[in-house]
Coordinates of C-alpha atoms in Angstrom, one line a residue:
M1 CA 24.9 -17.6 4.9
S2 CA 22.4 -18.7 2.2
T3 CA 20.3 -16.3 -0.2
A4 CA 17.4 -16.9 -1.1
H5 CA 16.3 -15.6 -4.4
Y6 CA 13.0 -15.0 -6.4
D7 CA 12.5 -13.3 -10.1
A8 CA 10.5 -10.3 -8.1
I9 CA 10.0 -9.5 -4.5
I10 CA 7.8 -7.7 -2.8
I11 CA 8.1 -5.6 0.3
G12 CA 5.0 -5.0 2.4
A13 CA 2.0 -6.7 2.6
G14 CA -0.5 -4.2 3.0
I15 CA -3.0 -3.3 0.1
S16 CA 0.0 -1.7 -1.7
G17 CA 1.6 -5.8 -1.4
I18 CA -1.5 -7.1 -2.4
S19 CA -2.2 -5.5 -5.0
A20 CA 1.6 -5.9 -6.9
A21 CA 0.9 -9.7 -5.5
Y22 CA -1.7 -10.8 -7.5
H23 CA -0.8 -8.0 -10.5
F24 CA 2.5 -10.0 -10.7
Q25 CA 1.3 -13.8 -10.7
K26 CA -1.5 -12.9 -13.1
L27 CA 0.3 -10.6 -15.5
C28 CA 3.5 -12.5 -15.3
P29 CA 2.5 -16.3 -15.3
G30 CA 5.9 -19.1 -14.3
K31 CA 8.0 -16.2 -12.2
T32 CA 8.2 -16.9 -8.6
Y33 CA 8.2 -14.1 -5.7
K34 CA 7.9 -13.5 -2.6
I35 CA 6.1 -10.6 0.2
L36 CA 9.0 -9.4 3.1
E37 CA 6.4 -8.2 5.8
R38 CA 8.2 -6.9 8.6
R39 CA 4.6 -6.7 11.1
Q40 CA 3.1 -10.3 12.0
Q41 CA 0.0 -9.7 9.9
I42 CA -0.8 -8.7 6.6
G43 CA -2.9 -5.0 6.2
G44 CA 0.1 -2.9 7.0
T45 CA -0.7 0.5 8.0
W46 CA -4.9 -0.8 9.0
D47 CA -2.8 -3.6 11.0
L48 CA -0.3 -0.7 12.4
F49 CA -3.2 1.8 13.6
N50 CA -6.1 1.2 16.3
Y51 CA -7.2 3.9 17.9
P52 CA -10.7 4.6 18.3
G53 CA -12.9 4.1 15.1
I54 CA -10.5 4.2 12.5
R55 CA -11.7 4.1 9.7
S56 CA -11.3 4.6 5.5
D57 CA -11.1 8.3 5.0
S58 CA -12.2 7.8 1.0
D59 CA -14.7 5.3 -0.1
M60 CA -14.3 2.4 -0.1
Y61 CA -15.9 1.3 -4.3
T62 CA -12.2 3.0 -4.7
F63 CA -10.0 2.8 -1.4
G64 CA -10.4 -1.5 -2.9
F65 CA -8.4 -3.3 -5.7
S66 CA -10.3 -3.1 -9.3
F67 CA -9.3 -6.8 -9.9
R68 CA -12.0 -7.6 -6.4
P69 CA -14.5 -5.1 -6.1
W70 CA -16.2 -4.3 -3.0
H71 CA -18.7 -6.0 -2.2
D72 CA -20.2 -4.4 1.8
E73 CA -23.0 -2.0 1.4
S74 CA -21.0 0.8 3.2
A75 CA -19.0 3.6 1.4
I76 CA -16.3 4.6 4.6
A77 CA -15.6 1.3 6.5
S78 CA -14.0 0.3 9.4
K79 CA -10.7 -1.1 10.2
D80 CA -12.3 -4.6 11.3
K81 CA -13.9 -4.8 7.6
I82 CA -11.3 -3.9 5.1
I83 CA -8.5 -6.1 7.4
D84 CA -11.2 -8.6 6.4
Y85 CA -11.5 -7.2 2.7
L86 CA -7.7 -7.7 2.9
N87 CA -7.5 -11.2 4.6
D88 CA -10.0 -12.6 2.0
T89 CA -8.1 -10.9 -1.4
I90 CA -5.0 -13.4 0.3
D91 CA -7.5 -16.0 0.6
E92 CA -9.2 -15.8 -2.8
Y93 CA -6.0 -15.1 -5.1
D94 CA -4.0 -17.8 -2.3
I95 CA -2.1 -15.1 -1.7
G96 CA -0.6 -16.2 1.8
K97 CA 1.6 -19.2 0.8
N98 CA 4.1 -16.1 -0.7
I99 CA 3.8 -14.3 2.5
E100 CA 7.2 -14.3 4.5
F101 CA 5.6 -12.4 8.3
G102 CA 9.3 -10.8 10.7
V103 CA 11.0 -9.6 8.0
Y104 CA 12.5 -6.7 8.7
T105 CA 14.7 -5.3 5.1
K106 CA 17.3 -3.2 6.0
K107 CA 19.5 -3.2 2.7
A108 CA 18.7 -3.6 -1.2
S109 CA 21.6 -3.9 -3.5
W110 CA 21.7 -3.7 -6.9
S111 CA 24.5 -5.4 -8.8
S112 CA 24.7 -4.5 -13.0
A113 CA 27.3 -7.7 -13.4
E114 CA 24.7 -9.2 -12.5
A115 CA 21.1 -8.2 -12.9
K116 CA 19.5 -8.6 -9.4
W117 CA 19.0 -7.5 -6.4
Q118 CA 20.8 -8.8 -3.3
L119 CA 18.6 -7.5 -0.1
D120 CA 19.5 -8.0 3.5
A121 CA 17.5 -8.9 6.0
I122 CA 16.5 -8.9 9.9
D123 CA 14.3 -11.4 11.3
E124 CA 12.8 -9.2 14.7
Q125 CA 12.0 -12.4 16.4
N126 CA 15.4 -14.0 17.5
G127 CA 17.6 -11.4 15.2
A128 CA 18.9 -14.0 12.7
S129 CA 20.3 -12.3 9.7
K130 CA 18.4 -13.2 6.7
R131 CA 19.7 -13.2 2.4
Y132 CA 17.9 -13.2 -0.2
S133 CA 18.2 -11.3 -3.9
S134 CA 16.3 -10.8 -7.3
Q135 CA 15.4 -9.9 -10.6
H136 CA 13.1 -7.3 -10.2
I137 CA 12.2 -5.4 -6.3
F138 CA 8.1 -3.6 -6.0
M139 CA 8.6 -1.5 -2.9
C140 CA 5.6 -1.3 -1.4
V141 CA 5.7 -0.1 2.5
G142 CA 4.1 3.4 2.3
Y143 CA 5.5 6.5 2.8
Y144 CA 6.0 7.2 6.9
N145 CA 7.8 5.7 10.0
Y146 CA 5.7 2.7 11.2
D147 CA 8.3 2.8 14.7
H148 CA 6.5 6.7 15.5
G149 CA 4.5 8.9 14.7
Y150 CA 5.4 13.2 14.8
T151 CA 4.8 14.7 17.9
P152 CA 6.5 18.7 17.9
D153 CA 8.6 18.7 21.3
F154 CA 5.8 21.0 23.8
E155 CA 7.6 22.6 25.9
G156 CA 6.3 21.4 30.1
R157 CA 5.4 17.9 28.3
A158 CA 6.8 16.6 31.5
D159 CA 4.7 19.2 33.9
F160 CA 1.9 17.1 32.6
K161 CA 1.2 14.4 34.8
S162 CA -1.4 12.3 32.9
D163 CA -1.4 10.2 29.1
V164 CA -0.1 11.4 26.5
I165 CA -1.1 9.3 23.4
H166 CA 0.3 9.2 19.6
P167 CA -2.3 7.6 17.9
Q168 CA -0.6 5.9 15.9
L169 CA 0.7 3.6 18.8
W170 CA -3.1 4.0 21.0
P171 CA -1.6 1.7 23.7
E172 CA -4.6 -1.4 24.4
D173 CA -5.4 0.0 27.6
A174 CA -6.0 2.8 27.8
D175 CA -9.1 5.3 30.1
Y176 CA -10.7 7.8 28.5
H177 CA -14.5 6.2 30.3
D178 CA -15.8 10.4 32.0
K179 CA -12.5 12.4 31.0
N180 CA -11.7 15.9 29.6
V181 CA -9.8 14.5 26.4
V182 CA -8.1 17.6 24.5
I183 CA -6.3 16.2 20.8
I184 CA -4.2 18.7 19.2
G185 CA -4.5 19.0 15.1
S186 CA -7.4 18.6 12.9
G187 CA -6.4 16.2 9.9
A188 CA -8.8 13.8 9.3
T189 CA -6.8 11.6 12.4
A190 CA -8.2 13.8 14.9
V191 CA -11.5 14.3 12.8
T192 CA -11.7 10.3 13.6
L193 CA -11.1 10.3 17.5
I194 CA -13.6 13.5 18.6
P195 CA -17.2 11.1 17.1
S196 CA -15.6 7.6 18.5
M197 CA -14.4 8.8 21.5
A198 CA -17.1 11.3 22.3
T199 CA -19.3 8.4 23.3
K200 CA -17.1 7.5 25.8
A201 CA -15.5 11.1 27.4
A202 CA -16.4 13.4 29.7
H203 CA -15.7 16.1 26.5
V204 CA -14.3 15.9 23.2
T205 CA -11.9 19.4 22.4
M206 CA -9.9 19.5 19.7
L207 CA -7.5 22.1 19.4
Q208 CA -5.9 23.3 16.3
R209 CA -3.9 26.3 15.1
S210 CA -6.2 26.7 11.9
P211 CA -9.0 25.0 10.6
T212 CA -9.7 22.3 8.0
Y213 CA -11.8 21.4 5.2
M214 CA -14.4 19.4 6.8
A215 CA -17.2 17.4 4.4
A216 CA -20.4 15.5 5.2
R217 CA -21.3 12.4 3.8
P218 CA -23.0 9.3 3.8
A219 CA -21.1 6.2 5.4
I220 CA -23.7 4.2 2.9
D221 CA -24.0 6.1 0.3
P222 CA -28.0 5.8 -1.2
K223 CA -26.4 6.5 -5.6
A224 CA -23.7 4.1 -5.3
N225 CA -25.1 1.8 -4.3
W226 CA -28.3 2.0 -6.4
V227 CA -25.6 2.3 -9.8
A228 CA -24.3 -1.0 -7.7
K229 CA -28.5 -2.8 -7.5
W230 CA -28.6 -2.0 -11.0
L231 CA -25.5 -1.8 -12.7
G232 CA -22.4 -3.5 -10.7
R233 CA -19.4 -2.9 -8.4
R234 CA -18.3 -1.7 -11.5
A235 CA -19.6 0.9 -12.4
A236 CA -20.8 1.5 -9.1
R237 CA -16.6 2.1 -8.2
W238 CA -16.5 4.5 -11.9
W239 CA -19.1 6.6 -10.1
F240 CA -16.9 7.7 -7.3
I241 CA -14.1 7.4 -9.8
L242 CA -15.9 10.2 -11.9
N243 CA -17.6 12.4 -9.4
S244 CA -14.5 13.1 -7.4
M245 CA -11.7 14.4 -10.3
L246 CA -15.5 16.4 -10.8
I247 CA -15.4 17.1 -7.1
Y248 CA -11.4 18.0 -7.2
S249 CA -11.4 20.1 -10.8
Y250 CA -14.2 22.5 -10.0
C251 CA -12.5 23.5 -6.6
K252 CA -9.6 23.7 -8.0
K253 CA -11.1 25.7 -10.9
F254 CA -13.3 28.1 -8.8
P255 CA -11.4 28.1 -5.4
S256 CA -13.7 30.7 -3.5
R257 CA -16.9 29.2 -4.5
A258 CA -15.6 25.7 -3.3
K259 CA -15.1 27.6 -0.4
A260 CA -17.7 28.4 -0.2
A261 CA -19.9 26.5 -0.3
I262 CA -17.5 23.8 2.2
I263 CA -17.6 26.0 5.1
G264 CA -21.7 27.0 4.1
E265 CA -22.6 23.2 4.0
V266 CA -20.5 22.9 8.0
K267 CA -23.0 26.4 9.3
G268 CA -26.0 24.3 8.0
L269 CA -25.1 21.7 9.7
L270 CA -24.1 23.1 13.2
G271 CA -26.2 26.3 12.9
N272 CA -25.9 28.5 16.0
K273 CA -22.9 26.7 17.7
F274 CA -20.9 27.6 13.7
D275 CA -18.0 29.9 14.1
A276 CA -16.4 31.3 11.1
K277 CA -12.8 31.1 13.0
H278 CA -12.9 27.4 13.3
F279 CA -14.0 25.9 10.2
T280 CA -12.8 29.5 7.1
P281 CA -8.9 27.6 6.4
K282 CA -7.1 30.3 5.1
Y283 CA -6.1 28.1 2.0
D284 CA -8.2 26.9 -1.3
P285 CA -9.3 23.1 -1.0
W286 CA -7.4 20.2 -1.9
D287 CA -4.1 22.1 -1.6
E288 CA -4.9 20.1 1.5
R289 CA -7.0 16.8 1.2
L290 CA -10.3 18.0 2.7
C291 CA -11.3 15.2 6.1
L292 CA -14.5 13.6 5.6
C293 CA -16.8 12.7 8.4
P294 CA -19.2 10.4 6.9
D295 CA -22.6 11.0 8.8
G296 CA -21.9 14.0 9.7
D297 CA -20.9 12.4 13.1
L298 CA -18.3 14.9 13.6
F299 CA -20.6 17.4 13.3
D300 CA -23.0 15.6 15.4
A301 CA -20.8 15.4 18.3
I302 CA -20.4 19.2 19.4
N303 CA -24.3 19.5 18.4
S304 CA -24.9 17.8 21.5
G305 CA -22.3 19.3 23.2
K306 CA -19.8 15.9 23.6
A307 CA -17.2 17.9 21.6
S308 CA -15.7 21.7 20.7
V309 CA -12.7 23.3 18.5
V310 CA -10.6 25.1 20.1
T311 CA -8.0 27.5 17.4
D312 CA -5.8 29.3 19.0
H313 CA -1.4 27.5 19.6
I314 CA -0.1 25.9 22.7
E315 CA 2.7 27.8 24.8
R316 CA 3.4 25.4 27.0
F317 CA 1.2 21.6 28.6
T318 CA 0.6 22.3 32.7
E319 CA -0.3 19.9 34.9
S320 CA -3.8 19.7 34.5
G321 CA -3.6 20.9 30.2
I322 CA -2.9 23.2 28.3
K323 CA -1.9 26.9 28.5
L324 CA -3.0 28.9 25.0
K325 CA -1.0 31.2 23.5
S326 CA -4.8 33.5 24.3
G327 CA -4.4 32.9 28.1
L328 CA -6.9 30.0 28.2
E329 CA -5.6 27.1 29.7
L330 CA -7.9 23.5 28.9
A331 CA -8.1 20.9 31.8
A332 CA -7.3 17.5 30.6
D333 CA -7.3 14.2 31.9
M334 CA -5.5 13.1 29.1
I335 CA -3.8 14.1 26.1
V336 CA -4.4 12.6 22.5
T337 CA -1.5 14.4 20.2
A338 CA -3.3 13.3 16.4
T339 CA 0.1 16.2 15.1
G340 CA 1.4 14.0 12.3
L341 CA 3.1 11.2 10.2
E342 CA 7.0 11.3 9.8
I343 CA 7.9 10.6 6.2
L344 CA 9.8 7.3 5.7
F345 CA 10.5 6.3 1.7
L346 CA 11.1 2.4 0.7
G347 CA 11.0 1.8 4.6
G348 CA 13.9 3.7 5.1
I349 CA 16.2 0.6 3.6
E350 CA 19.9 1.3 2.2
I351 CA 19.0 2.1 -1.5
V352 CA 23.3 1.0 -3.2
V353 CA 23.8 0.6 -6.7
D354 CA 27.2 -0.9 -8.2
G355 CA 28.5 0.1 -5.0
K356 CA 27.2 3.7 -4.7
L357 CA 24.4 4.8 -1.7
K358 CA 21.5 6.4 -3.6
E359 CA 19.2 8.3 -1.8
P360 CA 16.1 8.7 -3.0
S361 CA 16.2 12.8 -2.7
Q362 CA 18.8 12.9 -5.5
S363 CA 16.1 11.1 -7.1
Y364 CA 13.2 11.8 -9.5
V365 CA 9.7 9.5 -9.6
Y366 CA 9.8 8.3 -13.6
K367 CA 5.6 7.6 -14.3
G368 CA 4.5 7.8 -11.1
V369 CA 6.6 4.4 -10.8
M370 CA 10.6 3.6 -10.9
C371 CA 13.0 6.4 -9.9
S372 CA 16.2 7.7 -11.9
D373 CA 18.6 5.4 -11.5
M374 CA 17.5 2.7 -9.2
P375 CA 17.4 -0.2 -11.9
N376 CA 13.8 -2.6 -11.6
L377 CA 12.8 -1.5 -8.2
Y378 CA 8.7 -0.4 -8.7
I379 CA 7.8 2.1 -5.7
A380 CA 3.8 2.6 -5.0
T381 CA 3.4 6.1 -5.4
G382 CA -0.5 6.6 -4.4
Y383 CA -3.2 9.6 -5.5
T384 CA -2.9 13.3 -3.3
N385 CA -6.7 14.2 -4.3
A386 CA -8.0 10.2 -4.8
S387 CA -7.3 7.3 -3.1
W388 CA -4.1 5.3 -3.1
T389 CA -5.5 2.1 -4.2
L390 CA -6.7 3.4 -7.5
K391 CA -2.9 4.6 -9.0
V392 CA -1.0 1.3 -7.2
D393 CA -3.4 -1.1 -8.9
L394 CA -2.3 0.8 -12.1
T395 CA 1.9 1.5 -10.9
N396 CA 1.7 -2.3 -10.6
K397 CA -0.2 -3.1 -13.4
Y398 CA 3.0 -1.4 -15.6
A399 CA 5.6 -2.9 -13.4
C400 CA 4.5 -6.5 -15.1
R401 CA 4.3 -4.8 -18.0
L402 CA 7.8 -4.1 -18.3
I403 CA 8.9 -6.8 -17.0
N404 CA 7.3 -8.6 -19.7
Y405 CA 8.5 -6.4 -22.5
M406 CA 11.7 -7.0 -20.7
D407 CA 12.0 -10.9 -21.2
D408 CA 10.4 -10.5 -24.7
N409 CA 13.4 -8.5 -25.8
N410 CA 16.0 -10.1 -24.4
F411 CA 16.6 -7.8 -21.3
K412 CA 17.6 -7.9 -18.2
Y413 CA 16.9 -4.5 -16.8
C414 CA 16.0 -1.4 -17.2
S415 CA 16.4 1.8 -16.1
A416 CA 15.4 6.4 -16.1
K417 CA 17.6 8.4 -16.0
A418 CA 16.5 12.0 -15.7
P419 CA 17.6 15.4 -18.3
S420 CA 20.0 16.8 -17.5
N421 CA 17.4 19.8 -17.8
L422 CA 14.5 18.4 -16.3
I423 CA 12.9 21.1 -13.9
A424 CA 12.4 19.6 -10.5
A425 CA 9.0 20.2 -7.8
P426 CA 8.1 18.6 -4.8
L427 CA 6.8 14.8 -5.4
L428 CA 3.3 15.5 -3.3
D429 CA 1.4 18.3 -4.4
L430 CA -0.3 18.9 -0.6
D431 CA 0.6 21.8 1.5
A432 CA 0.2 19.5 5.0
G433 CA 2.9 20.0 8.0
Y434 CA 4.0 16.2 7.9
I435 CA 4.7 16.3 3.5
R436 CA 6.8 19.6 4.4
R437 CA 8.4 18.3 7.1
G438 CA 9.9 15.4 4.7
Q439 CA 10.0 17.2 2.1
G440 CA 13.6 16.9 1.7
A441 CA 13.8 13.2 2.8
L442 CA 11.6 12.3 -1.2
P443 CA 12.2 11.7 -4.4
M444 CA 11.4 14.4 -6.9
Q445 CA 9.1 15.0 -9.1
G446 CA 9.4 16.9 -13.2
T447 CA 7.5 19.4 -14.8
E448 CA 6.8 17.1 -18.0
A449 CA 5.4 13.7 -18.4
P450 CA 7.3 11.2 -18.4
W451 CA 8.5 12.4 -14.8
K452 CA 5.6 14.5 -13.7
L453 CA 2.7 13.3 -11.8
Y454 CA -1.1 14.0 -13.3
Q455 CA -2.8 13.1 -10.3
N456 CA -5.4 11.7 -12.9
Y457 CA -7.1 9.0 -13.3
I458 CA -8.2 8.4 -16.7
Y459 CA -4.6 10.1 -18.3
D460 CA -2.8 7.4 -16.0
K461 CA -4.5 4.7 -16.8
C462 CA -4.9 5.3 -20.9
T463 CA -1.4 6.8 -20.5
L464 CA 0.4 3.8 -18.1
K465 CA -2.0 1.0 -20.2
F466 CA -1.1 2.3 -23.7
K467 CA 2.2 4.5 -24.5
A468 CA 5.2 2.9 -25.7
L469 CA 7.8 1.5 -23.0
N470 CA 10.6 2.5 -24.7
D471 CA 11.0 6.4 -24.4
E472 CA 14.2 8.1 -24.1
S473 CA 13.7 8.0 -20.7
I474 CA 14.7 5.2 -19.7
T475 CA 17.5 2.3 -21.3
F476 CA 17.0 -1.4 -21.4
Y477 CA 20.2 -3.6 -20.7

């Protein structure tokens, strides 16, 4: 089998992969690279998901790339606008010629003697084996399983005679016109689905075990657009960065006040339809992500009578709906299980280093960029309290800085080594259900730099750009 060799291979052509490609070709000129994408289109998550109303769940000024500002006036954007933005970015920087679609990477094997990776893959169209090699790998595959989402094993599932749909695998012919729909879940997906489906459905019920913090924000932000008009798009981006950092810090420092303010806003929007039981979480703000409701669309749907919220636990599915532990039965013509994702780190790719299988869960993340004992392999880990792209742009720049440092000093590879006395902490600092379920599949972080993820854009921007590359935690060969 022939092996195609490149200086770097980027796995995944979503937001992280496009960012990696841009920075690599700009900061490491003259080097070759290839993007291997399992799907037949770019976009990653944005190509995969097709459920009604799909949109960004954070502002596009920061969800867009640092090197190509978001130019649409909408701060919260629909899927089609996001895909257009990504395609335009690829065209503008001539990235498309380096993408190979339909390639499912299964295994990556590192050889220290040869100072390179060998990647074994299959062609998804015909099942043929393919092989590549590279000195560097950018892992831009996201953090969850693209093949299926998470659905609990509901008792009586087979008894329900109508459609049960997970949003991750939304069928094109799904018909909910004039139907009673029950959406199980209260996360970002459910909050997106409800107002969109309510326009056609007879009624939509959000069934939640416990409430989530929700905030209404304008889809077209007048303040941001004013800043963009007079100071430029990059200034508007910084307005969103600083504003979100301030809100996050306030929530963490004054959780009781923040909780009262968030719930008070919802009460004001719902008036006599407000029930504290459905909108008062047991946890503090930002222990889990807040759900964004552009223009308060969810609350409009509730006020119109087309949507409602039920807080209860499921006892079982029935032939005509869902029976709850309270004794109430929700009638349903369609059930949507917006019950979350299944964590899958590194896309499930088998990692072998010098003949030894590496389990990601046994490694630590160095500066949010590398896993310990995985040479020349750079990962995309975004923020949990801000836009994913903010951190990804920084880590891709840092990886290129690292590559150039190795070239300038005649090194072939580098590897981070976690100290034996490192105190382990979960990689992601959210208490969301999908993170709790998948924690055992994720690497760990430490409690101090350079092994701690600080969730702070300004701190990361400064340290990843200016701090010395050669520290005691990384070895160059």
